[in-house]
Coordinates of C-alpha atoms (C1' of nucleotides) in Angstrom, one line a residue:
Chain K
X1 CA 12.2 -8.2 -18.5
X2 CA 14.1 -6.5 -21.1
X3 CA 17.1 -6.8 -23.2
X4 CA 19.4 -7.4 -20.2
X5 CA 18.9 -8.9 -16.8
X6 CA 18.8 -6.2 -14.2
X7 CA 20.8 -6.3 -11.0
X8 CA 18.8 -6.0 -7.8
X9 CA 20.6 -3.1 -6.4
X10 CA 20.0 0.5 -6.0
X11 CA 20.4 2.3 -9.3
X12 CA 23.0 5.0 -8.7
X13 CA 22.3 7.2 -11.7
X14 CA 19.4 9.5 -10.6
X15 CA 18.0 9.9 -14.0
X16 CA 17.8 6.2 -14.7
X17 CA 16.5 5.6 -11.2
X18 CA 13.6 8.1 -11.7
X19 CA 12.9 6.6 -15.1
X20 CA 12.8 3.1 -13.8
X21 CA 10.6 4.2 -10.9
X22 CA 8.1 5.7 -13.2
X23 CA 7.9 2.6 -15.4
X24 CA 7.7 0.1 -12.6
X25 CA 5.4 2.2 -10.5
X26 CA 2.9 2.0 -13.3
X27 CA 3.4 -1.8 -13.6
X28 CA 2.8 -2.3 -9.9
X29 CA -0.3 -0.1 -9.9
X30 CA -1.6 -2.1 -12.8
X31 CA -0.9 -5.4 -11.2
X32 CA -2.5 -4.2 -8.0
X33 CA -5.5 -3.1 -9.8
X34 CA -5.8 -6.4 -11.6
X35 CA -5.6 -8.2 -8.3
X36 CA -8.3 -6.0 -6.9
X37 CA -10.5 -6.6 -9.8
X38 CA -9.9 -10.3 -10.3
X39 CA -10.2 -11.2 -6.7
X40 CA -12.6 -8.4 -5.7
X41 CA -10.4 -7.4 -2.8
X42 CA -9.1 -4.3 -1.2
X43 CA -5.6 -3.2 -2.0
X44 CA -3.8 -0.1 -0.9
X45 CA -0.5 1.0 -2.2
X46 CA 1.7 4.0 -1.3
X47 CA 4.9 4.8 -3.1
X48 CA 7.4 7.6 -2.8
X49 CA 9.3 8.4 -6.0
X50 CA 13.0 9.2 -5.6
X51 CA 12.0 12.8 -6.0
X52 CA 9.5 12.6 -3.2
X53 CA 6.4 12.4 -5.2
X54 CA 3.7 10.3 -3.6
X55 CA 1.7 7.8 -5.6
X56 CA -1.1 6.1 -3.9
X57 CA -3.4 3.5 -5.3
X58 CA -6.4 1.9 -3.7
X59 CA -9.3 -0.2 -4.8
X60 CA -12.7 0.7 -3.6
X61 CA -11.9 2.4 -0.4
X62 CA -9.4 5.1 0.4
X63 CA -5.9 4.1 1.4
X64 CA -6.7 5.5 4.8
X65 CA -9.8 3.4 5.2
X66 CA -8.0 0.3 4.2
X67 CA -5.3 1.1 6.7
X68 CA -7.9 1.7 9.4
X69 CA -9.5 -1.6 8.6
X70 CA -6.2 -3.5 8.7
X71 CA -5.4 -1.7 11.9
X72 CA -8.7 -2.5 13.4
X73 CA -8.1 -6.1 12.7
X74 CA -4.7 -6.3 14.2
X75 CA -5.4 -3.9 17.0
X76 CA -8.6 -5.7 18.0
X77 CA -7.3 -9.1 17.7
X78 CA -4.0 -8.6 19.2
X79 CA -3.9 -5.7 21.6
X80 CA -7.3 -5.3 23.1
X81 CA -7.9 -9.0 23.9
X82 CA -4.3 -9.2 25.2
X83 CA -4.5 -8.5 28.9
X84 CA -0.8 -9.0 29.5
X85 CA 1.6 -6.9 27.5
X86 CA 4.2 -7.4 30.1
X87 CA 5.2 -11.0 29.1
X88 CA 6.2 -9.8 25.7
X89 CA 8.4 -7.1 27.1
X90 CA 9.9 -9.6 29.4
X91 CA 10.6 -12.1 26.8
X92 CA 12.2 -9.4 24.8
X93 CA 14.3 -8.0 27.5
X94 CA 15.3 -11.3 28.9
X95 CA 17.1 -12.3 25.7
X96 CA 19.2 -9.2 25.2
X97 CA 22.3 -11.2 24.7
X98 CA 21.1 -13.0 21.6
X99 CA 23.6 -11.9 19.0
X100 CA 22.2 -9.7 16.4
X101 CA 19.0 -9.1 18.4
X102 CA 20.7 -6.8 20.8
X103 CA 20.2 -3.6 18.9
X104 CA 16.6 -4.3 18.3
X105 CA 16.0 -5.2 21.9
X106 CA 17.6 -2.1 23.2
X107 CA 15.2 -0.1 21.0
X108 CA 12.4 -2.3 22.1
X109 CA 13.2 -1.5 25.7
X110 CA 13.4 2.2 25.2
X111 CA 10.1 2.0 23.4
X112 CA 8.7 -0.3 25.9
X113 CA 8.9 2.2 28.7
X114 CA 7.0 4.7 26.7
X115 CA 4.6 2.1 25.7
X116 CA 3.7 1.5 29.3
X117 CA 3.4 5.2 29.9
X118 CA 1.1 5.5 27.0
X119 CA -0.9 2.5 28.0
X120 CA -3.7 4.3 29.7
X121 CA -4.0 6.8 27.0
X122 CA -4.0 4.1 24.5
X123 CA -6.7 2.0 26.1
X124 CA -9.0 4.9 25.5
X125 CA -7.8 5.3 21.9
X126 CA -8.1 1.6 21.3
X127 CA -11.6 1.6 22.6
X128 CA -12.4 4.2 20.0
X129 CA -10.6 2.3 17.3
X130 CA -12.4 -0.9 18.2
X131 CA -15.7 0.6 17.7
X132 CA -14.6 2.8 14.9
X133 CA -17.4 3.3 12.5
X134 CA -17.2 6.0 10.0
X135 CA -20.6 7.2 10.9
X136 CA -21.2 10.7 11.7
X137 CA -23.2 10.0 14.8
X138 CA -20.4 8.1 16.4
X139 CA -17.7 10.7 16.1
X140 CA -16.8 11.9 19.5
X141 CA -13.0 12.4 19.5
X142 CA -10.3 14.1 17.7
X143 CA -8.9 10.9 16.6
X144 CA -12.1 9.6 15.1
X145 CA -12.8 13.0 13.6
X146 CA -9.5 12.9 11.9
X147 CA -9.9 9.4 10.6
X148 CA -13.3 10.2 9.2
X149 CA -12.0 13.5 7.8
X150 CA -9.3 11.5 6.0
X151 CA -12.1 9.6 4.4
X152 CA -13.9 12.7 3.5
X153 CA -10.8 14.2 2.1
X154 CA -10.3 11.2 -0.1
X155 CA -13.8 11.5 -1.3
X156 CA -13.1 15.1 -2.0
X157 CA -10.1 14.2 -4.0
X158 CA -11.9 11.7 -6.0
X159 CA -14.6 14.1 -6.8
X160 CA -12.2 16.8 -7.5
X161 CA -10.3 14.5 -9.8
X162 CA -13.3 13.4 -11.7
X163 CA -14.7 16.9 -12.0
X164 CA -11.4 18.6 -12.7
X165 CA -11.7 18.0 -16.4
X166 CA -15.4 18.7 -16.6
X167 CA -15.6 21.7 -14.5
X168 CA -12.1 23.0 -14.7
X169 CA -12.0 24.2 -11.1
X170 CA -9.0 26.2 -12.0
X171 CA -9.1 28.4 -9.0
X172 CA -8.1 25.6 -6.7
X173 CA -5.6 24.0 -9.0
X174 CA -3.9 27.1 -10.0
X175 CA -3.5 28.3 -6.5
X176 CA -2.3 24.9 -5.7
X177 CA -4.6 24.6 -2.8
X178 CA -5.5 21.3 -4.2
X179 CA -2.6 19.8 -6.1
X180 CA -3.4 18.2 -9.4
X181 CA -4.6 14.7 -9.2
X182 CA -4.1 12.3 -12.0
X183 CA -5.9 9.1 -12.7
X184 CA -3.7 6.5 -14.4
X185 CA -5.1 5.4 -17.7
X186 CA -5.8 1.8 -16.9
X187 CA -8.3 1.1 -19.6
X188 CA -5.9 -1.0 -21.5
X189 CA -5.3 -3.0 -18.4
X190 CA -8.7 -4.6 -18.5
X191 CA -12.3 -4.2 -17.9
X192 CA -13.1 -0.5 -17.7
X193 CA -16.1 -0.5 -15.5
X194 CA -14.2 -2.5 -12.9
X195 CA -11.5 -0.1 -12.9
X196 CA -13.8 2.7 -12.2
X197 CA -14.3 1.4 -8.8
X198 CA -10.7 2.0 -8.0
X199 CA -8.7 5.1 -8.0
X200 CA -5.1 5.9 -8.3
X201 CA -3.7 9.3 -7.7
X202 CA -0.4 10.9 -7.8
X203 CA 0.2 14.2 -6.3
X204 CA 3.2 16.4 -6.7
X205 CA 3.7 19.1 -4.2
X206 CA 4.8 22.5 -5.3
X207 CA 5.4 21.4 -8.8
X208 CA 3.6 22.2 -12.0
X209 CA 1.2 19.6 -13.3
X210 CA 2.3 17.4 -16.0
X211 CA -0.5 15.1 -16.6
X212 CA -4.2 15.5 -17.3
X213 CA -6.8 14.3 -15.0
X214 CA -8.8 11.5 -16.5
X215 CA -11.7 9.4 -15.5
X216 CA -15.3 10.0 -14.9
X217 CA -15.6 8.7 -11.4
X218 CA -18.3 6.2 -11.1
X219 CA -19.1 5.4 -7.5
X220 CA -22.7 6.0 -7.9
X221 CA -23.0 2.7 -9.7
X222 CA -21.9 0.6 -6.8
X223 CA -22.5 3.1 -4.0
X224 CA -19.3 2.1 -2.4
X225 CA -18.6 5.6 -1.2
X226 CA -20.9 5.4 1.7
X227 CA -20.4 5.8 5.4
X228 CA -21.7 2.3 6.0
X229 CA -18.9 0.5 4.4
Chain Z
X1 CA 1.0 -14.5 -18.5
X2 CA 0.2 -18.1 -18.8
X3 CA -1.3 -20.6 -21.1
X4 CA -4.3 -18.4 -21.7
X5 CA -5.1 -14.8 -21.6
X6 CA -7.1 -13.9 -18.5
X7 CA -10.2 -11.8 -18.6
X8 CA -10.1 -8.8 -16.3
X9 CA -13.2 -9.6 -14.4
X10 CA -13.9 -10.9 -11.0
X11 CA -13.3 -14.6 -10.8
X12 CA -16.5 -16.2 -9.6
X13 CA -15.1 -19.5 -8.5
X14 CA -14.0 -18.9 -4.9
X15 CA -11.3 -21.6 -5.1
X16 CA -9.7 -20.2 -8.2
X17 CA -10.1 -16.7 -6.9
X18 CA -8.2 -17.5 -3.7
X19 CA -5.5 -19.3 -5.7
X20 CA -5.1 -16.5 -8.1
X21 CA -4.9 -14.1 -5.2
X22 CA -2.1 -16.0 -3.5
X23 CA 0.0 -16.2 -6.6
X24 CA -0.4 -12.6 -7.7
X25 CA -0.1 -11.3 -4.2
X26 CA 3.4 -12.7 -4.1
X27 CA 4.1 -11.2 -7.5
X28 CA 3.1 -7.8 -6.4
X29 CA 5.0 -8.0 -3.2
X30 CA 8.1 -9.0 -5.2
X31 CA 7.7 -6.2 -7.6
X32 CA 7.1 -3.7 -4.8
X33 CA 10.3 -4.9 -3.2
X34 CA 12.2 -4.6 -6.3
X35 CA 11.0 -1.1 -6.8
X36 CA 12.0 -0.2 -3.3
X37 CA 15.4 -1.7 -3.7
X38 CA 16.2 -0.4 -7.2
X39 CA 15.0 3.1 -6.5
X40 CA 15.7 3.2 -2.8
X41 CA 12.3 4.4 -2.1
X42 CA 9.5 3.8 0.4
X43 CA 6.7 1.6 -0.6
X44 CA 3.8 0.4 1.4
X45 CA 1.3 -2.2 0.4
X46 CA -1.8 -3.6 2.0
X47 CA -3.9 -6.4 0.6
X48 CA -6.9 -8.2 1.8
X49 CA -7.3 -11.7 0.6
X50 CA -10.8 -12.9 -0.5
X51 CA -10.8 -14.7 2.8
X52 CA -10.0 -11.6 4.8
X53 CA -6.4 -12.3 5.4
X54 CA -4.3 -9.2 5.5
X55 CA -0.9 -9.0 3.8
X56 CA 1.2 -5.9 4.2
X57 CA 4.5 -5.1 2.7
X58 CA 6.6 -2.1 3.4
X59 CA 10.2 -1.1 2.6
X60 CA 12.2 0.4 5.4
X61 CA 9.5 1.9 7.5
X62 CA 6.3 0.5 8.7
X63 CA 3.2 0.8 6.7
X64 CA 1.9 3.1 9.3
X65 CA 4.8 5.4 9.1
X66 CA 4.7 5.6 5.4
X67 CA 1.1 6.4 5.7
X68 CA 1.7 9.1 8.2
X69 CA 4.4 10.5 6.1
X70 CA 2.2 10.6 3.0
X71 CA -0.6 12.0 5.1
X72 CA 1.6 14.7 6.5
X73 CA 2.6 15.7 3.1
X74 CA -0.9 16.0 1.8
X75 CA -2.5 17.3 4.9
X76 CA 0.2 19.9 5.5
X77 CA 0.4 21.0 1.9
X78 CA -3.3 21.0 1.1
X79 CA -5.4 21.4 4.1
X80 CA -3.6 23.5 6.6
X81 CA -2.4 26.1 4.1
X82 CA -5.9 26.2 2.7
X83 CA -7.8 28.9 4.5
X84 CA -10.9 28.5 2.5
X85 CA -12.5 25.2 2.2
X86 CA -15.8 26.7 1.2
X87 CA -15.0 27.4 -2.4
X88 CA -14.5 23.8 -3.1
X89 CA -17.8 22.9 -1.6
X90 CA -19.4 25.5 -3.6
X91 CA -17.9 24.4 -6.8
X92 CA -19.1 21.0 -6.1
X93 CA -22.6 21.8 -5.1
X94 CA -23.1 24.3 -7.9
X95 CA -22.7 21.6 -10.5
X96 CA -25.1 19.1 -9.2
X97 CA -26.7 18.6 -12.5
X98 CA -23.7 17.3 -14.3
X99 CA -24.8 13.9 -15.4
X100 CA -23.1 11.1 -13.6
X101 CA -21.8 13.5 -11.0
X102 CA -25.0 13.7 -9.2
X103 CA -24.6 10.8 -6.9
X104 CA -21.1 11.8 -5.9
X105 CA -22.1 15.3 -5.3
X106 CA -25.0 14.3 -3.1
X107 CA -22.5 12.3 -1.1
X108 CA -20.1 15.2 -1.1
X109 CA -22.8 17.5 0.2
X110 CA -23.7 15.2 3.0
X111 CA -20.1 14.8 3.9
X112 CA -19.4 18.4 3.5
X113 CA -21.8 19.3 6.2
X114 CA -20.1 17.0 8.5
X115 CA -16.8 18.3 7.4
X116 CA -17.7 21.8 8.5
X117 CA -18.9 20.6 11.8
X118 CA -15.7 18.8 12.3
X119 CA -13.6 21.7 11.1
X120 CA -12.9 23.0 14.5
X121 CA -12.0 19.7 16.0
X122 CA -9.8 19.1 13.0
X123 CA -7.8 22.2 13.1
X124 CA -6.6 21.0 16.5
X125 CA -5.8 17.6 15.1
X126 CA -4.1 19.0 12.1
X127 CA -2.0 21.1 14.2
X128 CA -0.8 17.9 15.9
X129 CA -0.3 16.2 12.6
X130 CA 1.7 19.0 11.2
X131 CA 4.1 18.9 14.0
X132 CA 4.0 15.2 14.3
X133 CA 7.3 13.8 15.2
X134 CA 7.5 10.3 16.5
X135 CA 9.6 11.4 19.4
X136 CA 8.6 10.5 22.9
X137 CA 8.9 14.0 24.2
X138 CA 6.4 15.4 21.9
X139 CA 3.6 13.0 22.6
X140 CA 0.8 14.9 24.2
X141 CA -2.5 13.6 22.8
X142 CA -4.4 10.5 22.2
X143 CA -3.9 10.9 18.6
X144 CA -0.2 11.2 18.7
X145 CA 0.0 8.5 21.2
X146 CA -1.9 6.1 19.0
X147 CA 0.2 7.0 16.0
X148 CA 3.3 6.4 17.9
X149 CA 2.0 3.3 19.4
X150 CA 1.4 1.9 15.9
X151 CA 5.0 2.4 15.3
X152 CA 5.9 0.7 18.4
X153 CA 3.6 -2.1 17.5
X154 CA 5.2 -2.5 14.2
X155 CA 8.6 -2.6 15.8
X156 CA 7.3 -5.2 18.2
X157 CA 6.0 -7.2 15.3
X158 CA 9.3 -7.1 13.6
X159 CA 11.1 -8.1 16.6
X160 CA 8.6 -10.7 17.4
X161 CA 9.0 -12.0 13.9
X162 CA 12.7 -12.2 14.0
X163 CA 12.8 -13.7 17.4
X164 CA 10.0 -16.1 17.0
X165 CA 12.2 -18.7 15.5
X166 CA 15.1 -18.0 17.8
X167 CA 13.2 -17.8 21.1
X168 CA 10.1 -19.7 20.4
X169 CA 7.9 -17.4 22.4
X170 CA 5.3 -20.1 22.3
X171 CA 3.2 -18.7 25.0
X172 CA 2.1 -15.8 22.9
X173 CA 1.9 -17.6 19.6
X174 CA -0.1 -20.5 20.9
X175 CA -2.5 -18.4 22.7
X176 CA -2.8 -16.4 19.6
X177 CA -2.3 -13.2 21.4
X178 CA 0.2 -12.4 18.8
X179 CA -0.7 -14.1 15.5
X180 CA 2.1 -15.7 13.6
X181 CA 4.0 -13.4 11.4
X182 CA 5.7 -14.6 8.3
X183 CA 8.5 -13.1 6.3
X184 CA 8.2 -13.9 2.7
X185 CA 11.2 -15.5 1.3
X186 CA 12.4 -13.0 -1.2
X187 CA 15.9 -14.1 -1.4
X188 CA 15.4 -15.3 -5.0
X189 CA 14.1 -11.9 -6.0
X190 CA 17.4 -10.2 -5.7
X191 CA 20.0 -8.9 -3.4
X192 CA 19.5 -10.4 0.0
X193 CA 21.0 -7.7 2.1
X194 CA 18.8 -5.2 0.5
X195 CA 15.7 -7.2 1.2
X196 CA 16.6 -7.4 4.8
X197 CA 15.8 -3.7 5.1
X198 CA 12.2 -4.5 4.1
X199 CA 9.7 -6.6 5.7
X200 CA 6.6 -8.2 4.5
X201 CA 4.2 -9.9 6.8
X202 CA 1.0 -11.8 6.5
X203 CA -1.2 -12.5 9.4
X204 CA -4.2 -14.7 9.6
X205 CA -6.5 -14.1 12.4
X206 CA -8.0 -17.0 14.4
X207 CA -6.4 -19.5 12.2
X208 CA -3.6 -22.0 12.9
X209 CA -0.2 -21.1 11.8
X210 CA 1.0 -22.8 8.7
X211 CA 4.3 -21.2 7.9
X212 CA 7.5 -20.8 9.7
X213 CA 8.8 -17.4 10.6
X214 CA 11.9 -16.7 8.6
X215 CA 14.4 -13.9 8.6
X216 CA 17.0 -12.8 11.0
X217 CA 15.9 -9.3 11.3
X218 CA 18.7 -7.0 10.5
X219 CA 17.8 -3.5 11.3
X220 CA 20.8 -3.0 13.5
X221 CA 22.9 -2.7 10.3
X222 CA 21.2 0.4 9.1
X223 CA 19.6 1.5 12.3
X224 CA 16.5 2.4 10.5
X225 CA 14.2 1.3 13.3
X226 CA 14.7 4.4 15.3
X227 CA 12.4 7.0 16.6
X228 CA 14.2 9.7 14.8
X229 CA 13.2 8.6 11.4
Chain S
dT1 C1' -2.6 -24.6 0.4
dG2 C1' 2.2 -25.0 -1.3
dT3 C1' 5.1 -26.5 -5.1
dC4 C1' 6.7 -27.9 -9.4
dC5 C1' 6.2 -27.8 -14.4
dT6 C1' 5.8 -25.8 -19.1
dA7 C1' 3.8 -22.8 -22.5
dT8 C1' 2.6 -18.3 -23.1
dG9 C1' 1.2 -13.6 -22.1
dT10 C1' 3.3 -9.4 -20.0
dA11 C1' 6.4 -6.1 -18.4
dT12 C1' 10.2 -3.8 -19.3
dA13 C1' 15.6 -2.7 -20.6
dA14 C1' 17.6 -0.7 -24.4
dA15 C1' 17.6 1.5 -28.3
dG16 C1' 15.5 4.5 -31.8
dC17 C1' 12.5 8.9 -32.9
Chain W
dT1 C1' 12.1 14.4 -22.5
dG2 C1' 9.2 11.4 -23.6
dC3 C1' 7.0 8.1 -26.7
dT4 C1' 7.5 4.0 -29.5
dT5 C1' 9.7 -0.2 -30.8
dT6 C1' 12.0 -4.5 -30.1
dA7 C1' 14.0 -8.3 -27.9
dT8 C1' 14.2 -10.5 -23.8
dA9 C1' 13.4 -11.6 -19.0
dC10 C1' 9.8 -12.6 -16.0
dA11 C1' 5.3 -13.7 -14.2
dT12 C1' 1.8 -16.7 -14.3
dA13 C1' -2.4 -19.8 -16.2
dG14 C1' -3.3 -24.4 -16.3
dG15 C1' -2.5 -28.7 -14.6
dA16 C1' -0.6 -32.4 -11.6
dC17 C1' 1.1 -33.7 -6.9

DNA sequence: TGTCCTATGTATAAAGC
DNA sequence: TGCTTTATACATAGGAC
């Protein structure tokens, strides 16, 4: 999309690369948001800029929560109801000689040993994950606490983000205790009220802020930021 | 992009919604992949279809790893070096009356209480996260074990994916212990060898497999699937 | 659902400020 | 450096299979 066709290969010039990243990052975030709005679905997106800047986008829930949900699905469906992990390992190790697979299988074996050692510990963890509910009453382990805390942290960020402009919580921002959070201006992308249910943030560590926080937050309208979700 | 301009609003017709999702999902994955290739960066993407199907895409590393890396960045930089969480809470609670903020702040307060209760537990967890290294020797907690296991699981999936066609590990697939994993055919999107360093999978739970696994895997060329990463 | 088709809306590569 | 403009490549809505 542009004057010339672009070659799908790493751009060597760092400047151009960063520029391209910025542009396309916005495009992808926009598209992701559109998908989330049009289809009323959850989307989570994480991108590292060539400079190491992290951009995350997520509709409705926090990236972490979406992760957890996806993990729950796969973990519950695949690992917990799977009483025999061994066959997989066997099938993997038995086919060592299959051409290009060798490298992977060697790795799989090395990991497999550890997997077995971790099995017991994991069954406990999986138990927790299976019944993971971000409800205060159910928190009983470091793991759950951390997962829940991530959610809280995201809430905090959102709130921080929305309030930054209004309240100018300069103490935090200036001291960099909470890096600046930016909301992409997606108004042009479509329905505003829909967008308000999503948030996109970019944080740059140890770097001065370049953009202004925007957005008024708006979760109270749908109540999506609740522990019940 | 199409015959008519589309309105940025949830599509009510379930059929159309699912169709739109499928199309746009592919577009976003393609774009994400292009970004990863062109800028040589890490991108992670998670999407839930209206039907609950999960699609994840990630360049180079697993979604989980990218998450962990992003989390480490934010957690280390923001939470650990922040000795005083209280001021944030105060600034939030002090401005209760600010119009639309009320709802959020109420939530923030509720959560904030819990945050404090969890603080102690968290400091332990954060300590672990800070020094999180996906190396076998360092695993000493449920939390780390789980994180590492996720990584292993992803490796397993990739391997499984690559090998499915070659080895026809039918036992697992048929019994649905390991749901079918598909690699999107992105060859048309650009440089093939570049794409091989990324993987995109879609899994459908409790549903019959419709697509054929594709892809020959190829991590041995770059050795990116290693515990050192 | 997957795919192909075409007309058209969008994203964006390059160039200009 | 970034923002705007322009021309063009690309994604995709609508429709049929």
